[in-house]
């Protein structure tokens, strides 16, 4: 007796359950990450203005540096998920270990550069004479935790590829609690000041890396996968990560250009821009959670050779992205009168942000499609196309954004340029998704 084919409604429900089971924990883990910086800021802020300024410079450098290597998570997720779909768990774990070894090597190299050059780097970013010593102290000590931070990225990718987003959530929560307690104890209890905050963060990051490694090592032993570094495997991970690195750097360049343009518009506009950017980042976490689910699900389907399943999952996740974008956009509109006073009592800043937030709200459905398709193509291992698409987006955005101070329109025009940037990304990603060229099946692309 043959099994009756699933109805379209049943297929949608299956995809919905899978998306929710992966996206909700992923969202929790993503939100937990910036809480590290928030905890450090709250604790160090009571030491004095100079210490807080030093933390601001050093943490911005650290977070920017680490975010550049986010490809360690993305590339590892796709590669591991493919092998899971192909039914080769041993190879999946082996591929994950190659990503972790690459993360460790990059981390050691970054530490070797940062520690001796910290004073010059801090000076390059224009830290004041009073803030610079604190920034140097924090940067040098926190650098010790960079290899652990990168291992956490790669190991998170391994677990996502294994269709597990709950463990990263638990580790992120435990890391946040440990970081807060260590900071309080070392900053005030031990009287170490800003150095105590740096040590607390580094220790928490190392603890998170150890927790991840315990989980991955157990999986390796269960499936008889080797833990030793493999030069060919590490090299393959690096090659897969290069296009995603180009994509990330291009996106980072867009954000830097936007901030530079906002700075030229005046103090009220740059203040309003910072508030909007904070909200935009929070909205991005929600949409990125669906993208992370997409990476894991699409990689698994393609690894199993199921192009129909991959296409159906992609279609359903795009629907999720649009719906999520509409809901988030409506929330932004409704929350504007309450949201803005939380960040500033300056009515000039509030006025500058008020209309620009409407642009952000209207563009959220577009952002939903962009994040989902970005995740789908990452899950398919389509990194080279993502790199070229982001370079095209950067080429379109840059002249438009730089014209804003000349043409006029203020912050609203700048965020209009940001909306254009997302629209260009949507078009380039949609064209690729529609072509079907990303659906390359097999355990490896």
Coordinates of C-alpha atoms in Angstrom, one line a residue:
X1 CA 0.0 0.0 0.0
X2 CA 1.5 3.3 -1.1
X3 CA 1.5 6.3 1.2
X4 CA -0.8 9.2 0.1
X5 CA 1.1 12.3 -0.9
X6 CA 1.1 15.2 1.5
X7 CA -1.4 18.0 0.8
X8 CA -0.1 21.5 0.2
X9 CA -1.6 22.5 3.6
X10 CA 0.2 19.6 5.4
X11 CA 3.5 20.6 3.7
X12 CA 3.1 24.2 4.9
X13 CA 2.3 23.0 8.4
X14 CA 5.4 20.8 8.4
X15 CA 7.6 23.6 7.2
X16 CA 6.0 26.0 9.8
X17 CA 6.8 23.7 12.7
X18 CA 10.4 23.3 11.5
X19 CA 10.9 27.0 11.0
X20 CA 9.5 27.8 14.4
X21 CA 11.5 25.1 16.2
X22 CA 14.7 26.5 14.7
X23 CA 14.0 30.2 14.5
X24 CA 12.7 30.9 18.0
X25 CA 15.7 29.6 19.9
X26 CA 18.0 31.2 17.3
X27 CA 16.3 34.6 18.0
X28 CA 16.9 34.2 21.7
X29 CA 20.6 33.4 21.2
X30 CA 21.0 36.4 18.8
X31 CA 19.4 38.8 21.4
X32 CA 21.6 37.4 24.2
X33 CA 24.8 38.4 22.3
X34 CA 24.5 42.2 22.6
X35 CA 23.5 41.8 26.2
X36 CA 27.2 41.1 26.9
X37 CA 28.1 44.7 25.8
X38 CA 25.1 46.1 27.7
X39 CA 26.1 44.4 30.9
X40 CA 29.7 45.6 30.6
X41 CA 28.5 49.2 29.8
X42 CA 26.2 49.3 32.8
X43 CA 28.9 48.0 35.2
X44 CA 31.8 50.1 33.9
X45 CA 29.6 53.2 33.6
X46 CA 29.6 53.6 37.3
X47 CA 33.4 53.7 37.4
X48 CA 33.5 57.1 35.6
X49 CA 33.2 58.8 32.3
X50 CA 36.8 58.1 31.1
X51 CA 36.4 54.4 31.8
X52 CA 33.0 54.3 30.0
X53 CA 34.5 56.1 27.0
X54 CA 37.4 53.7 26.9
X55 CA 35.1 50.8 27.0
X56 CA 33.0 52.3 24.1
X57 CA 36.0 52.5 21.8
X58 CA 37.5 49.1 22.7
X59 CA 34.2 47.2 22.6
X60 CA 33.3 48.8 19.2
X61 CA 36.7 47.6 17.8
X62 CA 36.2 44.1 19.3
X63 CA 32.6 43.7 18.0
X64 CA 33.5 45.0 14.6
X65 CA 36.5 42.7 14.4
X66 CA 34.5 39.6 15.5
X67 CA 31.5 40.4 13.3
X68 CA 33.8 40.3 10.2
X69 CA 34.4 36.6 10.9
X70 CA 30.7 35.7 11.2
X71 CA 31.3 33.6 8.0
X72 CA 32.7 31.0 10.4
X73 CA 29.1 30.4 11.6
X74 CA 27.4 30.8 8.2
X75 CA 29.7 28.6 6.1
X76 CA 29.9 25.9 8.7
X77 CA 26.1 25.7 9.1
X78 CA 25.7 25.2 5.3
X79 CA 28.4 22.6 5.0
X80 CA 27.4 20.6 8.0
X81 CA 23.7 20.7 7.1
X82 CA 24.4 19.3 3.6
X83 CA 26.2 16.3 5.1
X84 CA 23.4 15.8 7.6
X85 CA 20.9 15.7 4.7
X86 CA 23.1 13.2 2.9
X87 CA 22.9 11.0 6.0
X88 CA 26.7 11.2 6.7
X89 CA 26.8 12.3 10.3
X90 CA 30.5 11.4 10.7
X91 CA 31.5 13.7 7.8
X92 CA 29.2 16.4 9.1
X93 CA 31.0 16.4 12.5
X94 CA 34.3 16.2 10.7
X95 CA 33.4 19.3 8.6
X96 CA 32.4 21.1 11.8
X97 CA 35.7 20.4 13.4
X98 CA 37.5 21.8 10.4
X99 CA 35.5 25.0 10.9
X100 CA 36.4 25.1 14.6
X101 CA 40.1 24.6 13.9
X102 CA 40.0 27.4 11.3
X103 CA 38.3 29.7 13.9
X104 CA 41.1 28.9 16.4
X105 CA 43.8 29.7 13.9
X106 CA 42.3 33.0 12.9
X107 CA 41.7 33.9 16.6
X108 CA 45.3 33.3 17.5
X109 CA 46.5 35.4 14.5
X110 CA 44.1 38.3 15.5
X111 CA 45.4 38.2 19.1
X112 CA 49.0 38.3 17.8
X113 CA 48.2 41.5 15.9
X114 CA 45.9 43.3 18.4
X115 CA 48.0 43.0 21.6
X116 CA 51.1 44.8 20.4
X117 CA 49.3 47.3 18.2
X118 CA 46.5 48.2 20.7
X119 CA 47.9 51.7 21.6
X120 CA 48.2 52.6 17.9
X121 CA 44.7 51.3 17.0
X122 CA 43.1 53.2 19.9
X123 CA 44.9 56.4 18.9
X124 CA 43.8 55.9 15.3
X125 CA 40.2 56.0 16.4
X126 CA 40.7 59.3 18.2
X127 CA 40.2 58.3 21.8
X128 CA 40.9 61.1 24.2
X129 CA 44.0 61.2 26.5
X130 CA 41.9 60.3 29.5
X131 CA 40.0 57.5 27.8
X132 CA 42.8 55.9 25.8
X133 CA 44.6 54.1 28.7
X134 CA 41.3 52.4 29.7
X135 CA 40.6 51.5 26.1
X136 CA 44.0 50.0 25.7
X137 CA 43.7 48.0 28.9
X138 CA 40.3 46.6 28.0
X139 CA 41.3 45.8 24.4
X140 CA 44.5 43.9 25.3
X141 CA 42.9 41.8 28.0
X142 CA 39.7 41.1 26.1
X143 CA 41.8 40.1 23.1
X144 CA 42.6 36.9 25.0
X145 CA 39.0 35.9 24.6
X146 CA 39.0 36.4 20.8
X147 CA 39.9 32.8 19.9
X148 CA 37.1 31.7 22.1
X149 CA 34.7 34.1 20.5
X150 CA 35.5 32.8 17.0
X151 CA 35.3 29.2 18.2
X152 CA 31.8 30.0 19.6
X153 CA 30.9 31.3 16.1
X154 CA 32.1 28.1 14.3
X155 CA 30.6 25.8 16.9
X156 CA 27.3 27.6 16.7
X157 CA 27.4 26.9 13.0
X158 CA 28.1 23.2 13.7
X159 CA 25.0 22.9 15.9
X160 CA 22.8 24.9 13.6
X161 CA 23.9 22.6 10.8
X162 CA 22.9 19.7 13.0
X163 CA 19.4 21.3 13.3
X164 CA 20.1 22.3 16.9
X165 CA 19.4 25.9 17.8
X166 CA 18.4 25.2 21.4
X167 CA 21.9 24.4 22.7
X168 CA 23.3 27.8 21.5
X169 CA 20.4 29.5 23.3
X170 CA 21.3 27.8 26.6
X171 CA 25.0 28.5 26.2
X172 CA 24.3 32.2 25.4
X173 CA 22.1 32.6 28.4
X174 CA 24.6 30.9 30.7
X175 CA 27.4 33.0 29.2
X176 CA 25.5 36.2 29.8
X177 CA 24.8 35.4 33.4
X178 CA 28.4 34.3 34.0
X179 CA 29.7 37.5 32.3
X180 CA 27.5 39.7 34.5
X181 CA 28.5 38.0 37.7
X182 CA 32.2 37.9 36.8
X183 CA 32.2 41.6 35.9
X184 CA 30.5 42.6 39.2
X185 CA 32.9 40.5 41.2
X186 CA 36.1 41.5 39.5
X187 CA 35.3 45.2 38.9
X188 CA 34.0 46.0 42.4
X189 CA 34.6 42.9 44.6
X190 CA 38.3 42.6 43.5
X191 CA 38.7 46.3 42.8
X192 CA 40.2 45.7 39.3
X193 CA 38.2 48.4 37.6
X194 CA 37.9 48.2 33.8
X195 CA 40.5 45.5 33.7
X196 CA 38.1 43.3 35.8
X197 CA 35.4 43.9 33.2
X198 CA 37.7 42.8 30.4
X199 CA 38.8 39.7 32.4
X200 CA 35.2 38.8 33.2
X201 CA 34.2 39.0 29.5
X202 CA 37.2 37.0 28.4
X203 CA 36.6 34.2 31.0
X204 CA 32.9 34.0 30.1
X205 CA 33.7 33.7 26.4
X206 CA 36.3 31.0 27.1
X207 CA 33.7 29.2 29.2
X208 CA 31.2 29.3 26.4
X209 CA 33.7 27.9 23.9
X210 CA 34.5 25.0 26.3
X211 CA 30.7 24.3 26.6
X212 CA 30.4 24.1 22.9
X213 CA 33.5 22.0 22.5
X214 CA 32.1 19.5 25.0
X215 CA 28.9 19.1 23.0
X216 CA 30.8 18.8 19.6
X217 CA 33.4 16.4 21.0
X218 CA 30.6 14.1 22.4
X219 CA 29.0 14.1 19.0
X220 CA 32.3 13.3 17.3
X221 CA 32.9 10.3 19.6
X222 CA 29.3 9.1 19.1
X223 CA 29.7 9.1 15.3
X224 CA 33.4 8.1 15.3
X225 CA 34.6 11.4 13.7
X226 CA 38.2 12.5 14.0
X227 CA 39.0 15.6 16.1
X228 CA 42.4 16.2 14.6
X229 CA 43.1 19.2 12.4
X230 CA 43.0 18.4 8.7
X231 CA 44.8 20.8 6.4
X232 CA 42.7 20.1 3.4
X233 CA 39.5 20.5 5.3
X234 CA 40.6 23.7 7.0
X235 CA 41.6 25.1 3.6
X236 CA 38.2 24.2 2.1
X237 CA 36.5 26.0 5.0
X238 CA 38.6 29.1 4.4
X239 CA 37.8 29.0 0.7
X240 CA 34.1 28.7 1.3
X241 CA 34.3 31.6 3.8
X242 CA 36.1 34.1 1.5
X243 CA 33.0 35.1 -0.5
X244 CA 31.0 35.5 2.7
X245 CA 33.8 37.6 4.1
X246 CA 33.5 39.9 1.1
X247 CA 29.7 40.1 1.6
X248 CA 30.1 41.0 5.3
X249 CA 32.8 43.6 4.6
X250 CA 30.6 45.2 1.9
X251 CA 27.6 45.4 4.3
X252 CA 29.9 46.8 7.0
X253 CA 31.1 49.5 4.5
X254 CA 27.4 50.4 3.8
X255 CA 26.8 50.9 7.6
X256 CA 30.0 53.0 8.0
X257 CA 29.1 55.2 5.0
X258 CA 25.6 55.8 6.4
X259 CA 27.0 56.8 9.8
X260 CA 29.5 59.1 8.1
X261 CA 26.8 60.8 6.1
X262 CA 24.6 61.2 9.2
X263 CA 27.5 62.8 11.0
X264 CA 27.7 65.5 8.2
X265 CA 24.0 66.3 8.7
X266 CA 24.5 67.6 12.2
X267 CA 24.4 66.6 15.9
X268 CA 20.7 66.1 16.0
X269 CA 20.7 63.9 12.9
X270 CA 23.6 61.7 14.0
X271 CA 21.9 61.3 17.4
X272 CA 18.6 60.3 15.8
X273 CA 20.5 58.1 13.4
X274 CA 22.1 56.2 16.3
X275 CA 18.6 55.6 17.8
X276 CA 17.2 54.4 14.6
X277 CA 20.2 52.2 13.9
X278 CA 19.7 50.6 17.4
X279 CA 16.1 49.7 16.6
X280 CA 17.0 48.6 13.0
X281 CA 19.6 46.2 14.6
X282 CA 16.9 44.8 16.9
X283 CA 14.5 44.2 14.0
X284 CA 17.3 42.5 12.1
X285 CA 17.7 40.0 14.9
X286 CA 14.1 38.9 14.5
X287 CA 14.4 38.5 10.8
X288 CA 17.8 36.9 11.0
X289 CA 16.4 34.2 13.1
X290 CA 14.3 33.0 10.1
X291 CA 17.4 33.3 7.9
X292 CA 19.3 31.0 10.3
X293 CA 16.5 28.5 10.1
X294 CA 16.8 28.8 6.3
X295 CA 20.5 28.0 6.3
X296 CA 20.0 24.8 8.3
X297 CA 16.8 23.6 6.5
X298 CA 18.0 24.4 2.9
X299 CA 21.4 22.8 3.4
X300 CA 19.8 19.6 4.7
X301 CA 17.3 19.4 1.8
X302 CA 20.0 19.9 -0.8
X303 CA 22.3 17.4 0.9
X304 CA 19.5 14.9 0.7
X305 CA 19.0 15.7 -3.0
X306 CA 15.4 17.0 -2.4
X307 CA 15.1 20.0 -4.7
X308 CA 11.3 20.1 -4.4
X309 CA 11.6 20.2 -0.6
X310 CA 14.2 23.0 -0.8
X311 CA 12.0 25.0 -3.2
X312 CA 8.9 24.5 -1.0
X313 CA 10.8 25.5 2.1
X314 CA 12.2 28.6 0.4
X315 CA 8.8 29.7 -0.7
X316 CA 7.3 29.2 2.8
X317 CA 10.1 31.0 4.5
X318 CA 9.7 34.0 2.1
X319 CA 6.1 34.1 3.2
X320 CA 7.2 34.1 6.8
X321 CA 9.7 36.9 6.0
X322 CA 7.0 39.1 4.4
X323 CA 4.5 38.5 7.2
X324 CA 7.2 39.1 9.9
X325 CA 8.2 42.3 8.1
X326 CA 4.6 43.6 8.0
X327 CA 4.1 42.9 11.7
X328 CA 7.4 44.5 12.7
X329 CA 6.6 47.5 10.5
X330 CA 3.3 48.1 12.2
X331 CA 4.9 47.7 15.6
X332 CA 7.5 50.4 14.7
X333 CA 4.7 52.8 13.6
X334 CA 2.7 52.1 16.8
X335 CA 5.7 52.4 19.1
X336 CA 7.2 55.6 17.7
X337 CA 5.6 57.9 20.3
X338 CA 6.8 55.7 23.2
X339 CA 10.1 54.5 21.7
X340 CA 11.8 57.8 21.0
X341 CA 11.4 59.4 24.5
X342 CA 13.1 56.3 26.0
X343 CA 16.3 57.4 24.2
X344 CA 16.2 61.2 24.2
X345 CA 14.2 64.1 25.7
X346 CA 15.5 66.4 23.0
X347 CA 12.5 67.3 20.8
X348 CA 14.9 68.2 17.9
X349 CA 16.3 64.7 17.9
X350 CA 12.8 63.2 18.2
X351 CA 11.6 65.2 15.2
X352 CA 14.5 64.1 13.1
X353 CA 13.9 60.5 13.9
X354 CA 10.1 60.5 13.7
X355 CA 9.6 60.6 9.9
X356 CA 12.7 58.5 9.2
X357 CA 11.2 55.7 11.4
X358 CA 8.3 55.6 8.9
X359 CA 10.7 54.8 6.2
X360 CA 12.2 52.0 8.3
X361 CA 8.7 50.7 9.0
X362 CA 7.6 50.6 5.4
X363 CA 10.8 48.8 4.3
X364 CA 10.4 46.0 6.8
X365 CA 8.6 43.6 4.5
X366 CA 11.4 44.1 2.0
X367 CA 13.9 43.4 4.7
X368 CA 12.0 40.2 5.6
X369 CA 12.4 38.9 2.1
X370 CA 16.1 39.9 2.0
X371 CA 17.0 38.2 5.2
X372 CA 15.2 35.0 4.3
X373 CA 16.7 34.7 0.8
X374 CA 20.1 35.6 2.2
X375 CA 19.8 32.6 4.5
X376 CA 18.5 30.4 1.8
X377 CA 21.4 31.1 -0.5
X378 CA 23.9 30.7 2.4
X379 CA 22.4 27.4 3.2
X380 CA 22.8 26.4 -0.4
X381 CA 26.5 27.4 -0.2
X382 CA 26.0 30.1 -2.9
X383 CA 28.6 32.4 -1.3
X384 CA 30.2 33.7 -4.6
X385 CA 26.8 35.1 -5.8
X386 CA 26.1 36.7 -2.4
X387 CA 29.5 38.4 -2.6
X388 CA 28.9 39.8 -6.1
X389 CA 25.3 40.8 -5.2
X390 CA 26.5 42.8 -2.1
X391 CA 29.2 44.5 -4.1
X392 CA 26.6 45.6 -6.6
X393 CA 24.4 46.9 -3.7
X394 CA 27.4 48.8 -2.3
X395 CA 28.0 50.4 -5.7
X396 CA 24.4 51.6 -6.0
X397 CA 24.1 52.8 -2.4
X398 CA 27.3 54.7 -2.1
X399 CA 26.7 57.6 -4.6
X400 CA 23.0 57.9 -3.5
X401 CA 24.0 58.2 0.2
X402 CA 26.8 60.6 -0.5
X403 CA 24.4 62.9 -2.4
X404 CA 22.1 63.3 0.6
X405 CA 23.9 66.2 2.3
X406 CA 24.0 68.0 -1.1
X407 CA 20.5 67.3 -2.3
X408 CA 18.8 67.7 1.1
X409 CA 16.1 65.7 2.8
X410 CA 18.2 65.1 6.0
X411 CA 17.9 61.9 7.9
X412 CA 14.7 60.8 6.1
X413 CA 16.6 60.9 2.8
X414 CA 19.5 58.9 4.2
X415 CA 17.1 56.2 5.5
X416 CA 15.5 56.4 2.1
X417 CA 18.9 55.4 0.7
X418 CA 19.0 52.6 3.2
X419 CA 15.6 51.4 2.0
X420 CA 16.9 51.6 -1.6
X421 CA 19.9 49.5 -0.5
X422 CA 17.5 46.8 0.9
X423 CA 15.4 46.9 -2.3
X424 CA 18.5 46.3 -4.5
X425 CA 19.5 43.4 -2.3
X426 CA 15.9 42.0 -2.6
X427 CA 16.0 42.2 -6.4
X428 CA 19.4 40.6 -6.7
X429 CA 18.5 37.8 -4.3
X430 CA 15.1 37.2 -5.8
X431 CA 16.6 36.9 -9.3
X432 CA 19.0 34.2 -8.1
X433 CA 16.3 32.4 -6.1
X434 CA 14.0 32.4 -9.1
X435 CA 16.6 31.0 -11.4
X436 CA 17.1 27.8 -9.4
X437 CA 20.8 27.8 -10.0
X438 CA 21.5 27.7 -6.3
X439 CA 19.9 24.3 -6.0
X440 CA 23.0 22.2 -6.3
X441 CA 22.5 18.9 -4.5
X442 CA 24.8 16.5 -2.8
X443 CA 26.9 16.3 0.4
X444 CA 29.3 18.9 -1.0
X445 CA 28.6 21.8 -3.4

